[in-house]
Amino acid sequence: MNKQNLFDSEYVGEAQSTNAQEQESELKKFIRQPIKQDELQTYGTSKPVRIIIRAKLIDGKS
Amino acid sequence: MVKVDADRSDRLAHGDILRDVEYVEHVHEQDGNLEISKVVFPLVVVLTQDCDLAQDYKFRWSDQATPSQDKYLLSVLVAPLYNVEHVYSGEHLSELKMKMGEINRKRTQGDNLRNNETPRYHYLDFDQNIPIVPSVVDFKHYFSVNAIYLKEVKVDNFVCRLSSLYREDIGQRFASYLSRIALPD
């Protein structure tokens, strides 16, 4: 039977941590990420808007 | 997924998708005070018959001499495209202070919408290279736009044109929607 410690890194080799990144750091990364040009140009993300123009006719009825 | 043509032609065409199209709700004048109310739609699709648009262009804009103005169009029919995510939540007209019915994307209502089995709506899912999110055309919200104004809009605001079959499909479904017959209960 192999008496080496199963959790000894010399035996199992180095491995990257499987711990999840902290939520806060993920959010920060997302916020700092620059907006891609494609995303800026994506149409259909806005909604119809109403514009009201009010004016006074200088010479009365035209 | 629908296919589109990205090449812009000079004339308006059935299936053209244009952005930032204005719809004038009313113009009111009283005692020299003028009020104009308009709605700007981020995206619309042209629904007028293509032969009518072609005739209008030939009679109105080509150098070819025509005997009359018989083929001029007074207006062009369009219908707005809404972001499907806004449609699911019924919030697509929230900027106009209107609450619309919700559609549950995970249930039959949502499936019917995406499969174009709801007469009122036409779902359009575009290819990755077309910068439009999955959208819904609401046939109930069709409106008319002045033909000359829309041609001018097309110069800068053309996005793409639905390819053949896809534009005929939407035209046929729109005509079918308009020709519904309400029977008494």
PDB file of C-alpha atoms in Angstrom:
ATOM      1  CA  MET A   1       0.000   0.000   0.000  1.00  0.00           C
ATOM      2  CA  ASN A   2       1.235   3.454  -0.850  1.00  0.00           C
ATOM      3  CA  LYS A   3       1.877   5.328   2.331  1.00  0.00           C
ATOM      4  CA  GLN A   4       2.241   8.747   0.742  1.00  0.00           C
ATOM      5  CA  ASN A   5      -0.129  11.463   1.889  1.00  0.00           C
ATOM      6  CA  LEU A   6      -2.842  11.830  -0.761  1.00  0.00           C
ATOM      7  CA  PHE A   7      -3.036  15.567  -0.054  1.00  0.00           C
ATOM      8  CA  ASP A   8       0.670  16.127  -0.282  1.00  0.00           C
ATOM      9  CA  SER A   9       1.278  18.419  -3.263  1.00  0.00           C
ATOM     10  CA  GLU A  10       4.420  16.523  -4.117  1.00  0.00           C
ATOM     11  CA  TYR A  11       2.211  13.486  -4.675  1.00  0.00           C
ATOM     12  CA  VAL A  12      -0.927  14.954  -6.282  1.00  0.00           C
ATOM     13  CA  GLY A  13       0.769  17.814  -8.070  1.00  0.00           C
ATOM     14  CA  GLU A  14      -0.093  21.485  -8.038  1.00  0.00           C
ATOM     15  CA  ALA A  15      -3.669  22.379  -8.880  1.00  0.00           C
ATOM     16  CA  GLN A  16      -5.473  25.649  -9.331  1.00  0.00           C
ATOM     17  CA  SER A  17      -7.889  26.636  -6.645  1.00  0.00           C
ATOM     18  CA  THR A  18     -11.454  25.638  -7.351  1.00  0.00           C
ATOM     19  CA  ASN A  19     -12.811  28.292  -5.018  1.00  0.00           C
ATOM     20  CA  ALA A  20     -15.362  30.578  -6.682  1.00  0.00           C
ATOM     21  CA  GLN A  21     -14.330  34.174  -7.107  1.00  0.00           C
ATOM     22  CA  GLU A  22     -15.896  36.547  -4.687  1.00  0.00           C
ATOM     23  CA  GLN A  23     -19.088  38.048  -6.049  1.00  0.00           C
ATOM     24  CA  GLU A  24     -17.846  41.542  -5.352  1.00  0.00           C
ATOM     25  CA  SER A  25     -14.744  41.150  -7.485  1.00  0.00           C
ATOM     26  CA  GLU A  26     -16.844  39.727 -10.364  1.00  0.00           C
ATOM     27  CA  LEU A  27     -19.112  42.755 -10.240  1.00  0.00           C
ATOM     28  CA  LYS A  28     -16.168  45.141 -10.165  1.00  0.00           C
ATOM     29  CA  LYS A  29     -14.647  43.406 -13.154  1.00  0.00           C
ATOM     30  CA  PHE A  30     -17.933  43.684 -15.058  1.00  0.00           C
ATOM     31  CA  ILE A  31     -18.331  47.379 -14.259  1.00  0.00           C
ATOM     32  CA  ARG A  32     -14.769  48.234 -15.244  1.00  0.00           C
ATOM     33  CA  GLN A  33     -15.029  46.303 -18.496  1.00  0.00           C
ATOM     34  CA  PRO A  34     -15.260  48.704 -21.473  1.00  0.00           C
ATOM     35  CA  ILE A  35     -18.462  48.632 -23.523  1.00  0.00           C
ATOM     36  CA  LYS A  36     -17.860  47.046 -26.891  1.00  0.00           C
ATOM     37  CA  GLN A  37     -18.690  49.094 -29.960  1.00  0.00           C
ATOM     38  CA  ASP A  38     -21.035  46.331 -31.155  1.00  0.00           C
ATOM     39  CA  GLU A  39     -23.072  46.642 -27.997  1.00  0.00           C
ATOM     40  CA  LEU A  40     -23.277  50.396 -28.395  1.00  0.00           C
ATOM     41  CA  GLN A  41     -24.621  49.984 -31.893  1.00  0.00           C
ATOM     42  CA  THR A  42     -27.157  47.322 -31.049  1.00  0.00           C
ATOM     43  CA  TYR A  43     -30.520  48.676 -32.012  1.00  0.00           C
ATOM     44  CA  GLY A  44     -33.812  47.762 -30.462  1.00  0.00           C
ATOM     45  CA  THR A  45     -32.673  48.187 -26.904  1.00  0.00           C
ATOM     46  CA  SER A  46     -34.512  51.469 -26.499  1.00  0.00           C
ATOM     47  CA  LYS A  47     -38.242  52.099 -26.359  1.00  0.00           C
ATOM     48  CA  PRO A  48     -40.524  54.498 -28.255  1.00  0.00           C
ATOM     49  CA  VAL A  49     -40.558  57.968 -26.741  1.00  0.00           C
ATOM     50  CA  ARG A  50     -42.988  60.874 -27.012  1.00  0.00           C
ATOM     51  CA  ILE A  51     -41.769  64.349 -27.887  1.00  0.00           C
ATOM     52  CA  ILE A  52     -44.020  67.373 -27.486  1.00  0.00           C
ATOM     53  CA  ILE A  53     -43.112  70.603 -29.220  1.00  0.00           C
ATOM     54  CA  ARG A  54     -44.815  73.820 -28.131  1.00  0.00           C
ATOM     55  CA  ALA A  55     -44.363  77.041 -30.029  1.00  0.00           C
ATOM     56  CA  LYS A  56     -46.016  80.414 -30.447  1.00  0.00           C
ATOM     57  CA  LEU A  57     -46.784  81.612 -33.926  1.00  0.00           C
ATOM     58  CA  ILE A  58     -45.317  85.078 -34.254  1.00  0.00           C
ATOM     59  CA  ASP A  59     -47.703  86.350 -36.907  1.00  0.00           C
ATOM     60  CA  GLY A  60     -50.754  84.544 -35.645  1.00  0.00           C
ATOM     61  CA  LYS A  61     -52.299  81.982 -37.921  1.00  0.00           C
ATOM     62  CA  SER A  62     -50.133  81.102 -40.843  1.00  0.00           C
TER      63      SER A  62
ATOM     64  CA  MET B   1     -33.877  33.113 -37.630  1.00  0.00           C
ATOM     65  CA  VAL B   2     -34.596  35.551 -40.446  1.00  0.00           C
ATOM     66  CA  LYS B   3     -32.232  36.429 -43.248  1.00  0.00           C
ATOM     67  CA  VAL B   4     -31.670  40.008 -44.308  1.00  0.00           C
ATOM     68  CA  ASP B   5     -29.995  42.071 -47.009  1.00  0.00           C
ATOM     69  CA  ALA B   6     -27.752  44.819 -45.713  1.00  0.00           C
ATOM     70  CA  ASP B   7     -27.424  46.703 -49.009  1.00  0.00           C
ATOM     71  CA  ARG B   8     -29.379  49.933 -49.124  1.00  0.00           C
ATOM     72  CA  SER B   9     -31.288  50.783 -52.267  1.00  0.00           C
ATOM     73  CA  ASP B  10     -32.457  54.316 -53.010  1.00  0.00           C
ATOM     74  CA  ARG B  11     -36.126  53.558 -53.031  1.00  0.00           C
ATOM     75  CA  LEU B  12     -38.270  52.449 -50.140  1.00  0.00           C
ATOM     76  CA  ALA B  13     -38.977  48.737 -50.264  1.00  0.00           C
ATOM     77  CA  HIS B  14     -41.265  46.258 -48.577  1.00  0.00           C
ATOM     78  CA  GLY B  15     -39.394  44.699 -45.657  1.00  0.00           C
ATOM     79  CA  ASP B  16     -37.046  47.648 -45.092  1.00  0.00           C
ATOM     80  CA  ILE B  17     -36.145  48.076 -41.449  1.00  0.00           C
ATOM     81  CA  LEU B  18     -35.510  51.693 -40.510  1.00  0.00           C
ATOM     82  CA  ARG B  19     -34.613  53.297 -37.214  1.00  0.00           C
ATOM     83  CA  ASP B  20     -35.833  56.435 -35.471  1.00  0.00           C
ATOM     84  CA  VAL B  21     -39.030  56.934 -37.437  1.00  0.00           C
ATOM     85  CA  GLU B  22     -41.380  59.637 -36.209  1.00  0.00           C
ATOM     86  CA  TYR B  23     -45.124  59.306 -35.944  1.00  0.00           C
ATOM     87  CA  VAL B  24     -47.028  62.578 -35.546  1.00  0.00           C
ATOM     88  CA  GLU B  25     -49.845  62.023 -33.060  1.00  0.00           C
ATOM     89  CA  HIS B  26     -51.443  65.420 -33.382  1.00  0.00           C
ATOM     90  CA  VAL B  27     -50.858  69.026 -34.329  1.00  0.00           C
ATOM     91  CA  HIS B  28     -53.008  71.476 -32.387  1.00  0.00           C
ATOM     92  CA  GLU B  29     -53.187  75.214 -32.962  1.00  0.00           C
ATOM     93  CA  GLN B  30     -55.210  77.672 -30.916  1.00  0.00           C
ATOM     94  CA  ASP B  31     -54.787  81.440 -30.612  1.00  0.00           C
ATOM     95  CA  GLY B  32     -51.352  81.319 -32.123  1.00  0.00           C
ATOM     96  CA  ASN B  33     -50.129  78.594 -29.760  1.00  0.00           C
ATOM     97  CA  LEU B  34     -48.941  75.487 -31.530  1.00  0.00           C
ATOM     98  CA  GLU B  35     -48.519  72.046 -30.013  1.00  0.00           C
ATOM     99  CA  ILE B  36     -47.090  69.085 -31.892  1.00  0.00           C
ATOM    100  CA  SER B  37     -46.958  65.654 -30.310  1.00  0.00           C
ATOM    101  CA  LYS B  38     -44.891  62.947 -31.933  1.00  0.00           C
ATOM    102  CA  VAL B  39     -43.626  59.495 -31.037  1.00  0.00           C
ATOM    103  CA  VAL B  40     -40.194  58.340 -32.152  1.00  0.00           C
ATOM    104  CA  PHE B  41     -40.054  54.620 -32.811  1.00  0.00           C
ATOM    105  CA  PRO B  42     -36.555  53.101 -32.552  1.00  0.00           C
ATOM    106  CA  LEU B  43     -37.295  50.554 -35.302  1.00  0.00           C
ATOM    107  CA  VAL B  44     -40.037  49.993 -37.861  1.00  0.00           C
ATOM    108  CA  VAL B  45     -40.572  47.621 -40.759  1.00  0.00           C
ATOM    109  CA  VAL B  46     -42.127  48.779 -44.043  1.00  0.00           C
ATOM    110  CA  LEU B  47     -45.309  46.833 -44.858  1.00  0.00           C
ATOM    111  CA  THR B  48     -46.650  48.593 -47.948  1.00  0.00           C
ATOM    112  CA  GLN B  49     -46.790  46.414 -51.062  1.00  0.00           C
ATOM    113  CA  ASP B  50     -43.490  46.512 -52.903  1.00  0.00           C
ATOM    114  CA  CYS B  51     -45.073  47.093 -56.333  1.00  0.00           C
ATOM    115  CA  ASP B  52     -46.790  50.208 -54.980  1.00  0.00           C
ATOM    116  CA  LEU B  53     -43.486  51.473 -53.607  1.00  0.00           C
ATOM    117  CA  ALA B  54     -41.747  50.743 -56.900  1.00  0.00           C
ATOM    118  CA  GLN B  55     -44.423  52.613 -58.869  1.00  0.00           C
ATOM    119  CA  ASP B  56     -44.296  55.546 -56.487  1.00  0.00           C
ATOM    120  CA  TYR B  57     -40.534  55.748 -56.872  1.00  0.00           C
ATOM    121  CA  LYS B  58     -40.728  55.545 -60.646  1.00  0.00           C
ATOM    122  CA  PHE B  59     -43.397  58.228 -60.929  1.00  0.00           C
ATOM    123  CA  ARG B  60     -42.068  60.535 -58.232  1.00  0.00           C
ATOM    124  CA  TRP B  61     -38.296  60.268 -58.313  1.00  0.00           C
ATOM    125  CA  SER B  62     -37.058  58.863 -61.591  1.00  0.00           C
ATOM    126  CA  ASP B  63     -36.126  61.142 -64.478  1.00  0.00           C
ATOM    127  CA  GLN B  64     -38.482  59.192 -66.646  1.00  0.00           C
ATOM    128  CA  ALA B  65     -41.380  61.356 -67.813  1.00  0.00           C
ATOM    129  CA  THR B  66     -44.708  60.147 -66.465  1.00  0.00           C
ATOM    130  CA  PRO B  67     -48.109  61.293 -67.723  1.00  0.00           C
ATOM    131  CA  SER B  68     -49.580  61.977 -64.281  1.00  0.00           C
ATOM    132  CA  GLN B  69     -49.122  61.597 -60.545  1.00  0.00           C
ATOM    133  CA  ASP B  70     -51.490  58.648 -60.585  1.00  0.00           C
ATOM    134  CA  LYS B  71     -49.113  56.270 -58.819  1.00  0.00           C
ATOM    135  CA  TYR B  72     -48.008  58.594 -56.035  1.00  0.00           C
ATOM    136  CA  LEU B  73     -48.462  57.216 -52.552  1.00  0.00           C
ATOM    137  CA  LEU B  74     -49.751  59.548 -49.877  1.00  0.00           C
ATOM    138  CA  SER B  75     -48.254  57.451 -47.129  1.00  0.00           C
ATOM    139  CA  VAL B  76     -46.404  54.244 -46.386  1.00  0.00           C
ATOM    140  CA  LEU B  77     -47.560  51.634 -43.895  1.00  0.00           C
ATOM    141  CA  VAL B  78     -45.070  50.594 -41.231  1.00  0.00           C
ATOM    142  CA  ALA B  79     -45.242  48.676 -37.963  1.00  0.00           C
ATOM    143  CA  PRO B  80     -42.946  49.054 -34.973  1.00  0.00           C
ATOM    144  CA  LEU B  81     -40.444  46.467 -33.768  1.00  0.00           C
ATOM    145  CA  TYR B  82     -40.194  46.037 -30.025  1.00  0.00           C
ATOM    146  CA  ASN B  83     -37.477  44.340 -28.034  1.00  0.00           C
ATOM    147  CA  VAL B  84     -38.925  40.912 -27.186  1.00  0.00           C
ATOM    148  CA  GLU B  85     -37.626  41.171 -23.631  1.00  0.00           C
ATOM    149  CA  HIS B  86     -39.702  44.325 -23.154  1.00  0.00           C
ATOM    150  CA  VAL B  87     -42.712  42.623 -24.749  1.00  0.00           C
ATOM    151  CA  TYR B  88     -42.543  39.678 -22.330  1.00  0.00           C
ATOM    152  CA  SER B  89     -42.799  42.070 -19.402  1.00  0.00           C
ATOM    153  CA  GLY B  90     -45.374  44.317 -21.121  1.00  0.00           C
ATOM    154  CA  GLU B  91     -43.069  47.296 -20.647  1.00  0.00           C
ATOM    155  CA  HIS B  92     -42.263  48.131 -24.266  1.00  0.00           C
ATOM    156  CA  LEU B  93     -44.381  51.303 -24.245  1.00  0.00           C
ATOM    157  CA  SER B  94     -43.564  52.374 -20.710  1.00  0.00           C
ATOM    158  CA  GLU B  95     -41.999  55.623 -21.962  1.00  0.00           C
ATOM    159  CA  LEU B  96     -45.429  56.488 -23.400  1.00  0.00           C
ATOM    160  CA  LYS B  97     -46.981  55.683 -20.013  1.00  0.00           C
ATOM    161  CA  MET B  98     -48.732  52.621 -21.415  1.00  0.00           C
ATOM    162  CA  LYS B  99     -48.775  49.217 -19.765  1.00  0.00           C
ATOM    163  CA  MET B 100     -49.193  46.306 -22.151  1.00  0.00           C
ATOM    164  CA  GLY B 101     -50.202  42.698 -21.489  1.00  0.00           C
ATOM    165  CA  GLU B 102     -47.482  40.397 -20.205  1.00  0.00           C
ATOM    166  CA  ILE B 103     -46.442  37.289 -22.113  1.00  0.00           C
ATOM    167  CA  ASN B 104     -44.945  34.427 -20.162  1.00  0.00           C
ATOM    168  CA  ARG B 105     -41.904  33.381 -22.136  1.00  0.00           C
ATOM    169  CA  LYS B 106     -41.760  29.951 -20.525  1.00  0.00           C
ATOM    170  CA  ARG B 107     -45.335  28.947 -21.221  1.00  0.00           C
ATOM    171  CA  THR B 108     -47.461  28.355 -24.316  1.00  0.00           C
ATOM    172  CA  GLN B 109     -47.970  32.098 -24.844  1.00  0.00           C
ATOM    173  CA  GLY B 110     -44.230  32.587 -25.224  1.00  0.00           C
ATOM    174  CA  ASP B 111     -43.821  29.568 -27.501  1.00  0.00           C
ATOM    175  CA  ASN B 112     -46.698  30.737 -29.703  1.00  0.00           C
ATOM    176  CA  LEU B 113     -45.150  34.187 -29.964  1.00  0.00           C
ATOM    177  CA  ARG B 114     -41.757  32.856 -31.033  1.00  0.00           C
ATOM    178  CA  ASN B 115     -43.332  30.373 -33.474  1.00  0.00           C
ATOM    179  CA  ASN B 116     -45.423  33.140 -35.073  1.00  0.00           C
ATOM    180  CA  GLU B 117     -48.641  31.438 -34.107  1.00  0.00           C
ATOM    181  CA  THR B 118     -50.155  34.547 -32.505  1.00  0.00           C
ATOM    182  CA  PRO B 119     -51.831  36.559 -35.316  1.00  0.00           C
ATOM    183  CA  ARG B 120     -51.080  39.937 -33.715  1.00  0.00           C
ATOM    184  CA  TYR B 121     -47.329  39.474 -33.433  1.00  0.00           C
ATOM    185  CA  HIS B 122     -44.455  38.631 -35.752  1.00  0.00           C
ATOM    186  CA  TYR B 123     -41.276  37.460 -34.079  1.00  0.00           C
ATOM    187  CA  LEU B 124     -37.931  38.258 -35.715  1.00  0.00           C
ATOM    188  CA  ASP B 125     -34.659  36.752 -34.553  1.00  0.00           C
ATOM    189  CA  PHE B 126     -31.703  38.205 -36.445  1.00  0.00           C
ATOM    190  CA  ASP B 127     -28.310  36.793 -37.285  1.00  0.00           C
ATOM    191  CA  GLN B 128     -25.357  37.790 -35.083  1.00  0.00           C
ATOM    192  CA  ASN B 129     -23.983  40.215 -37.678  1.00  0.00           C
ATOM    193  CA  ILE B 130     -27.193  42.278 -37.687  1.00  0.00           C
ATOM    194  CA  PRO B 131     -27.231  44.687 -34.770  1.00  0.00           C
ATOM    195  CA  ILE B 132     -30.839  44.139 -33.766  1.00  0.00           C
ATOM    196  CA  VAL B 133     -31.930  42.253 -30.683  1.00  0.00           C
ATOM    197  CA  PRO B 134     -34.678  39.591 -31.041  1.00  0.00           C
ATOM    198  CA  SER B 135     -37.757  41.660 -31.754  1.00  0.00           C
ATOM    199  CA  VAL B 136     -41.505  41.515 -32.150  1.00  0.00           C
ATOM    200  CA  VAL B 137     -43.591  43.374 -34.728  1.00  0.00           C
ATOM    201  CA  ASP B 138     -46.971  44.340 -33.301  1.00  0.00           C
ATOM    202  CA  PHE B 139     -49.426  44.466 -36.204  1.00  0.00           C
ATOM    203  CA  LYS B 140     -51.994  46.251 -34.040  1.00  0.00           C
ATOM    204  CA  HIS B 141     -49.653  49.247 -33.851  1.00  0.00           C
ATOM    205  CA  TYR B 142     -49.221  49.797 -37.588  1.00  0.00           C
ATOM    206  CA  PHE B 143     -49.245  53.411 -38.710  1.00  0.00           C
ATOM    207  CA  SER B 144     -48.705  55.448 -41.830  1.00  0.00           C
ATOM    208  CA  VAL B 145     -45.831  57.780 -42.571  1.00  0.00           C
ATOM    209  CA  ASN B 146     -45.496  60.380 -45.295  1.00  0.00           C
ATOM    210  CA  ALA B 147     -43.767  58.767 -48.280  1.00  0.00           C
ATOM    211  CA  ILE B 148     -41.329  61.626 -48.931  1.00  0.00           C
ATOM    212  CA  TYR B 149     -40.365  61.893 -45.258  1.00  0.00           C
ATOM    213  CA  LEU B 150     -39.698  58.157 -45.043  1.00  0.00           C
ATOM    214  CA  LYS B 151     -37.519  58.170 -48.133  1.00  0.00           C
ATOM    215  CA  GLU B 152     -35.403  60.901 -46.525  1.00  0.00           C
ATOM    216  CA  VAL B 153     -35.211  58.909 -43.299  1.00  0.00           C
ATOM    217  CA  LYS B 154     -33.939  55.909 -45.199  1.00  0.00           C
ATOM    218  CA  VAL B 155     -30.810  57.740 -46.357  1.00  0.00           C
ATOM    219  CA  ASP B 156     -29.283  57.757 -42.873  1.00  0.00           C
ATOM    220  CA  ASN B 157     -31.449  55.394 -40.884  1.00  0.00           C
ATOM    221  CA  PHE B 158     -31.582  52.245 -42.996  1.00  0.00           C
ATOM    222  CA  VAL B 159     -30.647  49.159 -40.985  1.00  0.00           C
ATOM    223  CA  CYS B 160     -31.381  46.237 -43.328  1.00  0.00           C
ATOM    224  CA  ARG B 161     -34.087  44.682 -45.450  1.00  0.00           C
ATOM    225  CA  LEU B 162     -35.756  41.359 -44.746  1.00  0.00           C
ATOM    226  CA  SER B 163     -34.789  38.863 -47.444  1.00  0.00           C
ATOM    227  CA  SER B 164     -37.276  37.395 -49.871  1.00  0.00           C
ATOM    228  CA  LEU B 165     -39.627  34.818 -48.296  1.00  0.00           C
ATOM    229  CA  TYR B 166     -39.134  36.421 -44.868  1.00  0.00           C
ATOM    230  CA  ARG B 167     -40.611  39.708 -46.072  1.00  0.00           C
ATOM    231  CA  GLU B 168     -43.376  37.943 -47.976  1.00  0.00           C
ATOM    232  CA  ASP B 169     -44.112  36.000 -44.823  1.00  0.00           C
ATOM    233  CA  ILE B 170     -44.530  39.142 -42.745  1.00  0.00           C
ATOM    234  CA  GLY B 171     -46.586  40.805 -45.502  1.00  0.00           C
ATOM    235  CA  GLN B 172     -48.894  37.827 -45.745  1.00  0.00           C
ATOM    236  CA  ARG B 173     -49.356  37.606 -41.979  1.00  0.00           C
ATOM    237  CA  PHE B 174     -50.050  41.359 -41.771  1.00  0.00           C
ATOM    238  CA  ALA B 175     -52.684  41.133 -44.516  1.00  0.00           C
ATOM    239  CA  SER B 176     -54.247  38.184 -42.748  1.00  0.00           C
ATOM    240  CA  TYR B 177     -54.310  40.102 -39.468  1.00  0.00           C
ATOM    241  CA  LEU B 178     -56.019  43.077 -41.105  1.00  0.00           C
ATOM    242  CA  SER B 179     -58.624  40.913 -42.801  1.00  0.00           C
ATOM    243  CA  ARG B 180     -59.849  39.225 -39.637  1.00  0.00           C
ATOM    244  CA  ILE B 181     -63.597  39.034 -39.319  1.00  0.00           C
ATOM    245  CA  ALA B 182     -65.070  39.441 -35.875  1.00  0.00           C
ATOM    246  CA  LEU B 183     -68.049  37.165 -35.511  1.00  0.00           C
ATOM    247  CA  PRO B 184     -70.759  37.753 -32.891  1.00  0.00           C
ATOM    248  CA  ASP B 185     -70.573  35.604 -29.748  1.00  0.00           C
TER     249      ASP B 185
END
